[in-house]
Amino acid sequence: MSHDHHDHDSPEYLKKQSKIIWIVGGILFVATGITVGVMDLDLGSRSMNIAFGMLIATIKASLVMLIFMHLKNERGLIYKFLSFTIVFVIGLFVLSYLGFIDPLHSNLISTK
Amino acid sequence: MEIPYTVKARPDTGLWNAKIGIWLFLASEVMLFGGLFSSYIFLRIAPEGPWPVQVLTVGWGFLNTLVLIFSSVTVLQAWVALKMRKYNHFRVWMVLTILCACGFMAIKSVEYYDKFHHYGILLQDGSNLEGHFPKGKEYKIKFSDVKTVTLAVRPNDKGLFGLSIFHNGSDADFLSYIVEGKPEFKTPDGTILTLDKITLKELLHKELGKKDKDGKPAPESYIKLEATNPLRFVIPPSKLFDNAYNASKATFRDSTVIEGKLESDQMHLECDRVDLRRLFDAEEKSDEKALASVQNADVWRILGEEWKTKFNAHHDKVLKEFKDKNGEKRNPMTSSDYVRHVYAMKLDAHGSEHSSVVPAATNNGGHKAQEHAPKDDHAEHATAAGGHGHPEVTIEKKDVKFYSNFTPKYGNYFAIYFTLTGLHGLHVIAGALVLTYFLLFGKKLYDKDPEHMANRVEVGGLFWHFVDLVWIFLFPLLYLL
Amino acid sequence: MSAATVTHDHSATEHAHEHEHHEQSFLWKYIFSTDHKVIGIQYGITSMMFLLWGFFLMMVMRWSIAFPGKAMPIIGTILGDRWAPGGIVSPELYNMFGAMHGTIMVFLGVVPLGFAAFGNYVMPLQIGAVDMAFPKLNAWSYWLYLFGGCLMMVSFFLPTGAAQVGWTNYSPLATTAQIDVKNIFFTGQTQWLFAMIFIISSSLLGAVNFITTILNLRCKGMTWMRMSFFCWAMLVTGFLLLLAFPPLEVAAVMQLSDRIFGSSFFLPAGLVDGNRHLDIAGGGSPLLYQHLFWFLGHPEVYVLILPAIAIVAEVIPCNIRRPLWGHKTMIYAALVLGFLSFIVWAHHMYMTGMGPVVTSFFQITTVLISVPSVILLTCLMISLWGGSIRFNSAMLFACAFIPMFGIGGLTGLPLAFSTIDLFLHDTYYVIGHFHYVVAPGTIFGLFAGIYHWFPKITGRFMNEKLGRLHFWPSLIFMNLLFAPMMVQGMAGFHRRWYDGGKAFEETTKVSNWLSEGWAQFAGVFGVHVESNMLGLNALMSFAAWGLAISQVVFIINLFLSIKGGKKTTSDNPWHATTLEWATPTPPGHGNFLVEPTVYRDPYEYSVPGHKCDYQPQWLPEGEEPVDKLTHMH
Ligand code: HEM
Ligand SMILES: [Cu+2]
């Protein structure tokens, strides 16, 4: 933010920013509508619906992160520790998932 | 002493303190919700019984999503206003944001309230009935002809060093469930006592003070009280230990035991859905077999044979529709939507026709619209049609394997639903409180250092967007998929 | 002082501020203070009290193990009839003390002492900051921690007693224990969860504060590689806490829901408790709890050890008058360690029936993580080479740390392999392994820190004679206590026997030179001890009580030295190089009299070509340190 500090504080920039926020808000509204609209589309199986729904949600979330949370012009430091966080979350997901369903076992290992 | 970089960014990191702080905090929040989402996955991989899909009111969730997104926009506008040094605009946007937060919580409360009053009853054979307890006919356990009440006294239930900040053993709670008869008892030493909170306390205290022959308090003792007249109890089940009663005896959570006669033990339910999916294997691939296995389900005994006929017609219709749409080749049992639409059938005045068009559960909240629908002629056999146009049935408690309202107890879907949305709700409240603080007490700081104030709002906003972001995932995950 | 050092700009408003502080009442200055040093001391005192209490619990347990069924003198009667009928430690009491010993030591003792107390006091000084980035938040974390700790303590005085199912609090046992009560809130198990939620929140806030401070409040010239290893370790530890604790918070919330709302996150269907079918929906997974717990659990063990290593890494260069060998290597090792510690957690779960793929993965990562651990240790050891060692008490503890932590780490390696772990899991071997790391390891490191920084905090030295009297018995008793555990563990002794294994005939059939030798040795003093493995129980218990007595020396030393210790004559009595020694003694609010500037690496001892054998970080080029430093009192 501070690299071109003056730009980011000027009224023109802020006015533009305000407009962008409204537009992104609008996009998010529409995307929410789409999410609801496609929930019962027959995509072959429920897993496909889930994947699709999560895809839209991820896109929405990215918009919120990049525009609303100004991550798009944020400093590298934040990216650094956010990326570690993401890696660890994925680690938590994948590794404990594998703890339940091991690729070398044909069936679900009894979790109960 | 002044801490540097509270307002201006540090040149080499390019960030001011609170900006780093909030992002770090959000990173840990990502882990928090990450843990919850991964739990969601594991619970869904191997659920006990079918995983509920689309059992919430989509409309409410949709509305709440919009409310949160809108509030995200307004909180940003508030920040922009501060940046442009328009304090009054800032105030307006902030008020809007906080109103949105209140609206969100209000909607959430309505949804929660709805769930608390919706019940599911799993029968011994695995078939499941869902619905509401009719007004005034909530499930209670009734004991009549109660002649003895045994109080438990536990003088030795103490913490370390013999110190205790809380007591186990009987209290006066049971007195409030006597509906007939006078609480007059004969104590072991022969006196007649009318019990209320005070006399009961005295009685317990006397017993508590007793010592055994070594001069130590006995570990546990009982006071057996004989009622002078037969008493009748009506007890909400939550007051007893889980299922801790039989035909002649019931144990309260405070260990008080009453002995008498269990009256007929029945539940009444305005049934709005019947779910037969546990009657066949989750991997069952033959529709005929599945259909055959539900023909003798316990529910038909309770609902009446007509509903079975309706169900079979409903099945044929949905199957035909499926085949029309997908052709003969595709096995309907591979579609979990098909299985759900057929085997989890919605019951209402319009019977099967309705649910075959609309996915069984989507209308879950829709029954409100039918509140005044005319009673269905066909529903007569099921005792009487309920006030919501749903058949009202009577279920013997002995036929019930497990029942609960739609709270975390009902199953892991609701458990994770309440945990996720509950924690999310706490975040909304926390965020709203912080924003309210900015709104009410921000002027002083603004006059002193408007940029500092703008930074604060930015930080509050970042948190707020994160709350919004979590909801963006929660909504499809819990409401739609 | 060189001209390059910018003097502090005392503007008018700041003077006003300073004035306010002078008039603060005792309450605001010492109790509700937001000064990082006061908070550090608060953390220190509180956590040491918890350590003492945790130690006491352990001593009672050791009685039950050594002399099962025998009445414990005095303490047995004080504990009360419910828990120790006739003075005999009941199994219930043993379980309760066992669970609370672990919980208190780990979450209320060592982490708050190592990370929060030392980190709070030393880290801002070492990076040349005036305070933490968020002083109020800092105070909040302390109070949350204290509140959580008090909740934990209160649970001892509930009719059910405190939690009883181990520090790991595994479901389903943790969920079904203590549920047949009038009010589920007032049970030890429930309070444990509530307390943990507070403690975790406190740690999270602390971590945010630490990291921000290190990132943003380093003084002029304090580049990344000029930062001491201690601060680096704090940074890594901060990230471990920040990212590993939330999943445990989740687990705690879910277990609370299971207990209070009757959900079944961690409970399978058809669960029977005693002879009663539980009224639950089922469908949950006990393994899920273990995953969430150990996702924290393993990073947590590095949270325990890193501050200790870091303290040792400060004490050693200062007392050998040589630079820390491989400062950079150590930093990278710590970073790698931090990263890897997030992906080794399931080595605690080899016995849960995970499949071969994950098991292999976790074996590999576990073996990998020992590499950076070894690097850290080796760097410390090589540093010693050729130094002229000043054996003060701090240095003694630091030196002992190295082999002790080494033993702890090496005994971890066999556990890393699932096939060996099959036999060693849940035996005393595991207990021996991690106690070597945390007791003579971490705790020694923390002692070293206390002896080292005491002069800065109080302006007085601790008594060296008493220090030695503290050190040598501690070292001996620690080893007598933990080494036999490995032996017993390999003989198959389970870690949770309240009678030390007496109930099993098998335990009397194994013996070796250690147990036989001990029996003979005891026989010399007329004490009859069985010559089999069971006999070792008494050895370890005596060692534990001996250890307790040696700690009394430390406590006496601490109190005597606060008021009567030898006064320091300089602000830098050890002639150290890092910035905390540039402050007045004790440092006032705001720490530095002049804004510090850093000119060099942190461990410039015995740099060739200089008059003095140390070049403090704040010393400008071309100047030599004067003992009386940059300020007058
Ligand atoms: C050098 C590398 C290390 C390796 C390879 C290692 C390996 C292991 C393994 C495989 C276990 C599980 C044993 C079992 O339950 O069967 C274990 C347990 C444990 N380790 Fe380590 N460890 C290492 C270092 C450490 C350090 C540095 C600490 C702490 C400061 C530590 C603390 C613990 C604790 C507390 C447990 C037991 C937890 C419990 O079950 O209650 N370990 N270790
Ligand atoms: Cu581990």
Coordinates of C-alpha atoms in Angstrom, one line a residue, chain C residues 223-227 229 232 324-335 375-376 379 601-603:
Chain C
T223 CA 18.2 -6.8 10.2
W224 CA 16.9 -10.4 10.1
M225 CA 20.2 -12.0 10.4
R226 CA 21.3 -9.7 13.1
M227 CA 18.5 -10.9 15.2
F229 CA 18.5 -16.9 17.8
W232 CA 14.0 -16.3 15.8
L324 CA 27.4 -19.1 18.5
W325 CA 28.6 -21.6 15.9
G326 CA 26.3 -21.7 12.9
H327 CA 23.9 -18.9 13.9
K328 CA 22.4 -18.9 10.4
T329 CA 22.3 -22.6 10.1
M330 CA 20.4 -22.7 13.4
I331 CA 17.9 -20.2 12.1
Y332 CA 17.2 -22.2 9.0
A333 CA 17.0 -25.4 11.1
A334 CA 14.4 -23.8 13.3
L335 CA 12.4 -22.8 10.3
I375 CA 21.5 -29.7 13.6
L376 CA 20.5 -27.4 16.5
C379 CA 25.6 -26.3 16.6
D601 CA 25.7 -9.5 14.5
P602 CA 24.4 -10.8 17.9
Y603 CA 27.2 -12.9 19.0

